[in-house]
Amino acid sequence: MIPKVFKEVIDLGDGREISIETGKLAKQAHGSVVVRSGKCMLLCTVVSNYKQSDVDFLPLTVDYREKFAASGRYPGGFFKREARPSDGEVLTMRLVDRVLRPLFPKDYHAETQVMIQLMSHDEDVMPDAMAGLAASAAIQLSDFPFECPISEARVGRINGEFIINPTRAQLLESDIDMMIGASADSVMMVEGEMDEISEEEMADAIKFAHEAIKEQCAAQVRLAEAFGKKEVREYAPERTDEDLAKKIHDMAYDKVYAIAKAGSAKHERSAAFDAIKEEIKATFSEEELEDFGGMVSKYYYQAEKEAIRDLTLNEGLRLDGRKTDEIRPIWCEVDYLPSTHGSAVFTRGETQALATVTLGTSREANQIDMPSYEGEERFYLHYNFPPFSTGEARPIRGTSRREIGHGNLAQRALKGMVPDDSPYTVRVVSEILESNGSSSMATVCAGTMALMDAGVQLIKPVSGIAMGLISDGDSGKYAVLSDILGDEDHLGDMDFKVTGTADGITACQMDIKVKGLSYEILVNALKQARDGRLHILDKITETIDKPNAEVKEHAPTMVTRRIPNEFIGALIGPGGKVIQEMQKETDTTIVINEDPVTEEGIVEILGVGKKGIDAVLAKIDSLLFKPEVGSIYEVKVIKMLDFGAVVEYTQAPGNEVLLHVSELAWERTENVSDVVNMGDVFDVKYFGIDSRTRKEKVSRKAILPKPEGYVARPPRDDNRSGGRDNNRGRDNRGRDNRRDDRKPRENKRED
């Protein structure tokens, strides 16, 4: 039986469309859709168990995978099968998760899985921009308790004009690359990179994307209504006890407020809060705690959150005693590690990052091999968050999604300030040594200083800051918090990280937890973030105000040289012999790439010390050396022959030419050694290609004075009598000058 298919189409306004279809594929899932734009197709399925899990959180898994078959390719590596997700896939998972998770009820704890797969790829469509739409559309067709449809959209700007879901080619021309996640009513997530834009421009980009998202949300509603909206499933809610909640609130609120107002350090404050909690639990019997002990902890944390928020809204004070716009104390240091190519320590309050920089050739570029994109990164950043940074001991199970996301944010913040003509491949690694609030922004600051310490010629230094928001929707009061603590991240209404130079924003990441946040509050928060950014930037430039002019003595120097395409083979040599020997002799690394536009060879020479690099450059100069006709050059004898001497140009070692015996001197030379010997250095004149021998001709005698009475030998007369042919009694004409009285074969037969 042919299944009934339901479909909705979204017009992007420039001839492009996005369609959402259901009813054909994966019908046993609780909800499934195929989202298509051009030839790009995403299949999204959602399933949620009907039994609540025995946990106090939502066990939601968002999985995004790109199938290599979608672009007609094989997976790389030995096993030709998709394996662990790539960093690009993980970043897409995080984008979708951050928008979906807040819209499930807080007491919904059923195992829930969202799976999004790229089934068909289109070079002109970036699939990650449609992943949020696919996830939400599938949920709308399910019976999950989910607040409202959402979607995500990418926004770019080309020549001052915003565009929704630009192609990868268009992004190369765009000064904005932002992903916005929102419902029809509220913006919930923002992440992206920009070319030093203003706070107002960023807000305008968010507004533009939000308008497109509203249309995508409306399309999901229409699809669900046409398909048949399911009744929301029933589930066992958490136990509640309003009397118990009030009792614990009355016992905890004032004490928490007093401790919060005292402005203590992280561990001291945590210990004091734990003591209040234990004191409250001690008022209950063991039987009561066994019955509703989990509720005691939950209601205590609610009271703690309320007290801390009220302290900030009422008195403008924070947990560590700072005012709302105050930045924690900062100290910095560069060149901390003696053997790295560049290093820096950045400490802000109880957050500390140690960044290192390693310089390399294009051979060390980070290779990206995804079905939707193949390329390489010449600048990349890795972020590590070990458990000791928060005073914890826990298993280490590889790189976490959080580490990938934070590292990507810091990379996007810095990469635009690395010059396009930087010859190096640059790897930055951030080790978080302490954490209490925005280690990703500490990574940006430490990375900036480490790059400048390494001699990477950053266009401008970059700083970053994490901001928070506490608001009271009833009274309209709100407080924007600069440089938030870890605790403030959890209890606030917005967590946003902003990076930039003194002239504008380079990257951002926002999670907005309240509905209907006004753009006025958003712009005010961004402007306060700018003040904080500039304050931190001042601290950075006090430590190191500009990039070091040279790399460190133990760091490699990179020199790039372009050579014509026809010389690449000669430089490499048969089987790579020439280039391998050159690297061994000069202790350098040589990489040769071809410019896809000009087809020139791009030679990268990486070496510690000037001597080896100069030797390679000399070899290249020798290879490219072209003497000019009529010019005089110094040469050195490198080989003696019976009929002349092989000489090489001293300014181009390895570039050889034969000096014929007849060009050594004006007098007749019987033996070459009568005039020159091995190792002799003298001048010769270059005559270009000899028309008779078809070889290059140089002469020593041409620049020597003629001996007195010298008589030049007459030139040979090829037509004179007595030649070799005449001695044999033959006519000296060629085959074409045979006797014309010879008759053709046919005529002979007739005669």
mmCIF file of N, CA and C in Angstrom, residues 621-665:
data_model
loop_
_atom_site.group_PDB
_atom_site.id
_atom_site.type_symbol
_atom_site.label_atom_id
_atom_site.label_comp_id
_atom_site.label_asym_id
_atom_site.label_seq_id
_atom_site.Cartn_x
_atom_site.Cartn_y
_atom_site.Cartn_z
ATOM 1 N N ASP A 621 67.242 29.302 -5.722
ATOM 2 C CA ASP A 621 67.746 30.369 -6.595
ATOM 3 C C ASP A 621 68.577 29.786 -7.734
ATOM 4 N N SER A 622 69.369 28.766 -7.402
ATOM 5 C CA SER A 622 70.185 28.121 -8.430
ATOM 6 C C SER A 622 69.301 27.458 -9.479
ATOM 7 N N LEU A 623 68.239 26.830 -8.993
ATOM 8 C CA LEU A 623 67.328 26.149 -9.900
ATOM 9 C C LEU A 623 66.639 27.134 -10.843
ATOM 10 N N LEU A 624 66.329 28.305 -10.311
ATOM 11 C CA LEU A 624 65.597 29.301 -11.088
ATOM 12 C C LEU A 624 66.512 30.231 -11.884
ATOM 13 N N PHE A 625 67.832 30.081 -11.689
ATOM 14 C CA PHE A 625 68.791 31.003 -12.309
ATOM 15 C C PHE A 625 68.739 30.913 -13.833
ATOM 16 N N LYS A 626 68.590 32.056 -14.494
ATOM 17 C CA LYS A 626 68.580 32.130 -15.953
ATOM 18 C C LYS A 626 69.545 33.228 -16.389
ATOM 19 N N PRO A 627 70.741 32.844 -16.909
ATOM 20 C CA PRO A 627 71.702 33.864 -17.332
ATOM 21 C C PRO A 627 71.184 34.646 -18.537
ATOM 22 N N GLU A 628 71.610 35.888 -18.616
ATOM 23 C CA GLU A 628 71.182 36.754 -19.711
ATOM 24 C C GLU A 628 72.272 36.817 -20.786
ATOM 25 N N VAL A 629 71.832 36.812 -22.044
ATOM 26 C CA VAL A 629 72.774 36.863 -23.165
ATOM 27 C C VAL A 629 73.574 38.162 -23.105
ATOM 28 N N GLY A 630 74.897 38.024 -23.249
ATOM 29 C CA GLY A 630 75.776 39.192 -23.244
ATOM 30 C C GLY A 630 76.314 39.555 -21.876
ATOM 31 N N SER A 631 75.802 38.915 -20.822
ATOM 32 C CA SER A 631 76.259 39.234 -19.462
ATOM 33 C C SER A 631 77.461 38.384 -19.090
ATOM 34 N N ILE A 632 78.224 38.899 -18.120
ATOM 35 C CA ILE A 632 79.435 38.222 -17.652
ATOM 36 C C ILE A 632 79.157 37.655 -16.264
ATOM 37 N N TYR A 633 79.533 36.381 -16.031
ATOM 38 C CA TYR A 633 79.262 35.709 -14.765
ATOM 39 C C TYR A 633 80.525 35.039 -14.253
ATOM 40 N N GLU A 634 80.645 34.991 -12.940
ATOM 41 C CA GLU A 634 81.751 34.277 -12.307
ATOM 42 C C GLU A 634 81.394 32.792 -12.239
ATOM 43 N N VAL A 635 82.366 31.944 -12.618
ATOM 44 C CA VAL A 635 82.136 30.504 -12.606
ATOM 45 C C VAL A 635 83.286 29.811 -11.893
ATOM 46 N N LYS A 636 83.019 28.534 -11.555
ATOM 47 C CA LYS A 636 84.031 27.713 -10.893
ATOM 48 C C LYS A 636 84.116 26.377 -11.602
ATOM 49 N N VAL A 637 85.334 25.909 -11.842
ATOM 50 C CA VAL A 637 85.541 24.636 -12.529
ATOM 51 C C VAL A 637 85.219 23.502 -11.563
ATOM 52 N N ILE A 638 84.285 22.613 -11.989
ATOM 53 C CA ILE A 638 83.914 21.493 -11.123
ATOM 54 C C ILE A 638 84.215 20.143 -11.762
ATOM 55 N N LYS A 639 84.573 20.150 -13.067
ATOM 56 C CA LYS A 639 84.906 18.886 -13.729
ATOM 57 C C LYS A 639 85.785 19.181 -14.942
ATOM 58 N N MET A 640 86.812 18.328 -15.150
ATOM 59 C CA MET A 640 87.720 18.478 -16.289
ATOM 60 C C MET A 640 87.415 17.388 -17.312
ATOM 61 N N LEU A 641 87.293 17.795 -18.586
ATOM 62 C CA LEU A 641 87.044 16.864 -19.684
ATOM 63 C C LEU A 641 88.098 17.068 -20.765
ATOM 64 N N ASP A 642 88.205 16.124 -21.699
ATOM 65 C CA ASP A 642 89.178 16.250 -22.786
ATOM 66 C C ASP A 642 88.846 17.427 -23.687
ATOM 67 N N PHE A 643 87.563 17.715 -23.846
ATOM 68 C CA PHE A 643 87.144 18.747 -24.802
ATOM 69 C C PHE A 643 86.646 20.013 -24.127
ATOM 70 N N GLY A 644 86.925 20.176 -22.834
ATOM 71 C CA GLY A 644 86.535 21.394 -22.151
ATOM 72 C C GLY A 644 86.433 21.208 -20.653
ATOM 73 N N ALA A 645 85.845 22.172 -19.997
ATOM 74 C CA ALA A 645 85.677 22.119 -18.541
ATOM 75 C C ALA A 645 84.218 22.402 -18.204
ATOM 76 N N VAL A 646 83.683 21.633 -17.243
ATOM 77 C CA VAL A 646 82.331 21.901 -16.748
ATOM 78 C C VAL A 646 82.461 22.916 -15.616
ATOM 79 N N VAL A 647 81.752 24.007 -15.758
ATOM 80 C CA VAL A 647 81.817 25.058 -14.739
ATOM 81 C C VAL A 647 80.409 25.304 -14.189
ATOM 82 N N GLU A 648 80.352 25.783 -12.945
ATOM 83 C CA GLU A 648 79.062 26.161 -12.368
ATOM 84 C C GLU A 648 79.121 27.636 -11.979
ATOM 85 N N TYR A 649 77.959 28.277 -12.086
ATOM 86 C CA TYR A 649 77.875 29.688 -11.717
ATOM 87 C C TYR A 649 77.985 29.808 -10.198
ATOM 88 N N THR A 650 78.894 30.646 -9.751
ATOM 89 C CA THR A 650 79.094 30.754 -8.301
ATOM 90 C C THR A 650 77.876 31.355 -7.609
ATOM 91 N N GLN A 651 77.091 32.141 -8.333
ATOM 92 C CA GLN A 651 75.899 32.698 -7.711
ATOM 93 C C GLN A 651 74.719 31.732 -7.774
ATOM 94 N N ALA A 652 74.901 30.614 -8.468
ATOM 95 C CA ALA A 652 73.842 29.606 -8.566
ATOM 96 C C ALA A 652 74.479 28.226 -8.528
ATOM 97 N N PRO A 653 74.971 27.808 -7.350
ATOM 98 C CA PRO A 653 75.617 26.500 -7.240
ATOM 99 C C PRO A 653 74.706 25.389 -7.740
ATOM 100 N N GLY A 654 75.312 24.469 -8.503
ATOM 101 C CA GLY A 654 74.531 23.381 -9.068
ATOM 102 C C GLY A 654 74.068 23.656 -10.475
ATOM 103 N N ASN A 655 74.118 24.897 -10.910
ATOM 104 C CA ASN A 655 73.716 25.273 -12.263
ATOM 105 C C ASN A 655 74.970 25.230 -13.139
ATOM 106 N N GLU A 656 75.074 24.193 -13.970
ATOM 107 C CA GLU A 656 76.314 23.891 -14.691
ATOM 108 C C GLU A 656 76.199 24.215 -16.181
ATOM 109 N N VAL A 657 77.375 24.420 -16.812
ATOM 110 C CA VAL A 657 77.429 24.647 -18.254
ATOM 111 C C VAL A 657 78.824 24.214 -18.735
ATOM 112 N N LEU A 658 78.899 23.777 -19.983
ATOM 113 C CA LEU A 658 80.182 23.343 -20.545
ATOM 114 C C LEU A 658 80.921 24.532 -21.155
ATOM 115 N N LEU A 659 82.175 24.715 -20.727
ATOM 116 C CA LEU A 659 83.075 25.692 -21.343
ATOM 117 C C LEU A 659 83.972 24.905 -22.308
ATOM 118 N N HIS A 660 83.685 25.042 -23.615
ATOM 119 C CA HIS A 660 84.402 24.243 -24.621
ATOM 120 C C HIS A 660 85.865 24.659 -24.688
ATOM 121 N N VAL A 661 86.717 23.697 -25.046
ATOM 122 C CA VAL A 661 88.154 23.959 -25.110
ATOM 123 C C VAL A 661 88.471 25.110 -26.060
ATOM 124 N N SER A 662 87.640 25.272 -27.090
ATOM 125 C CA SER A 662 87.908 26.331 -28.069
ATOM 126 C C SER A 662 87.601 27.714 -27.516
ATOM 127 N N GLU A 663 86.887 27.764 -26.352
ATOM 128 C CA GLU A 663 86.520 29.053 -25.774
ATOM 129 C C GLU A 663 87.338 29.394 -24.540
ATOM 130 N N LEU A 664 88.419 28.607 -24.318
ATOM 131 C CA LEU A 664 89.245 28.875 -23.143
ATOM 132 C C LEU A 664 90.168 30.070 -23.375
ATOM 133 N N ALA A 665 90.804 30.124 -24.529
ATOM 134 C CA ALA A 665 91.792 31.177 -24.802
ATOM 135 C C ALA A 665 91.841 31.429 -26.295
#
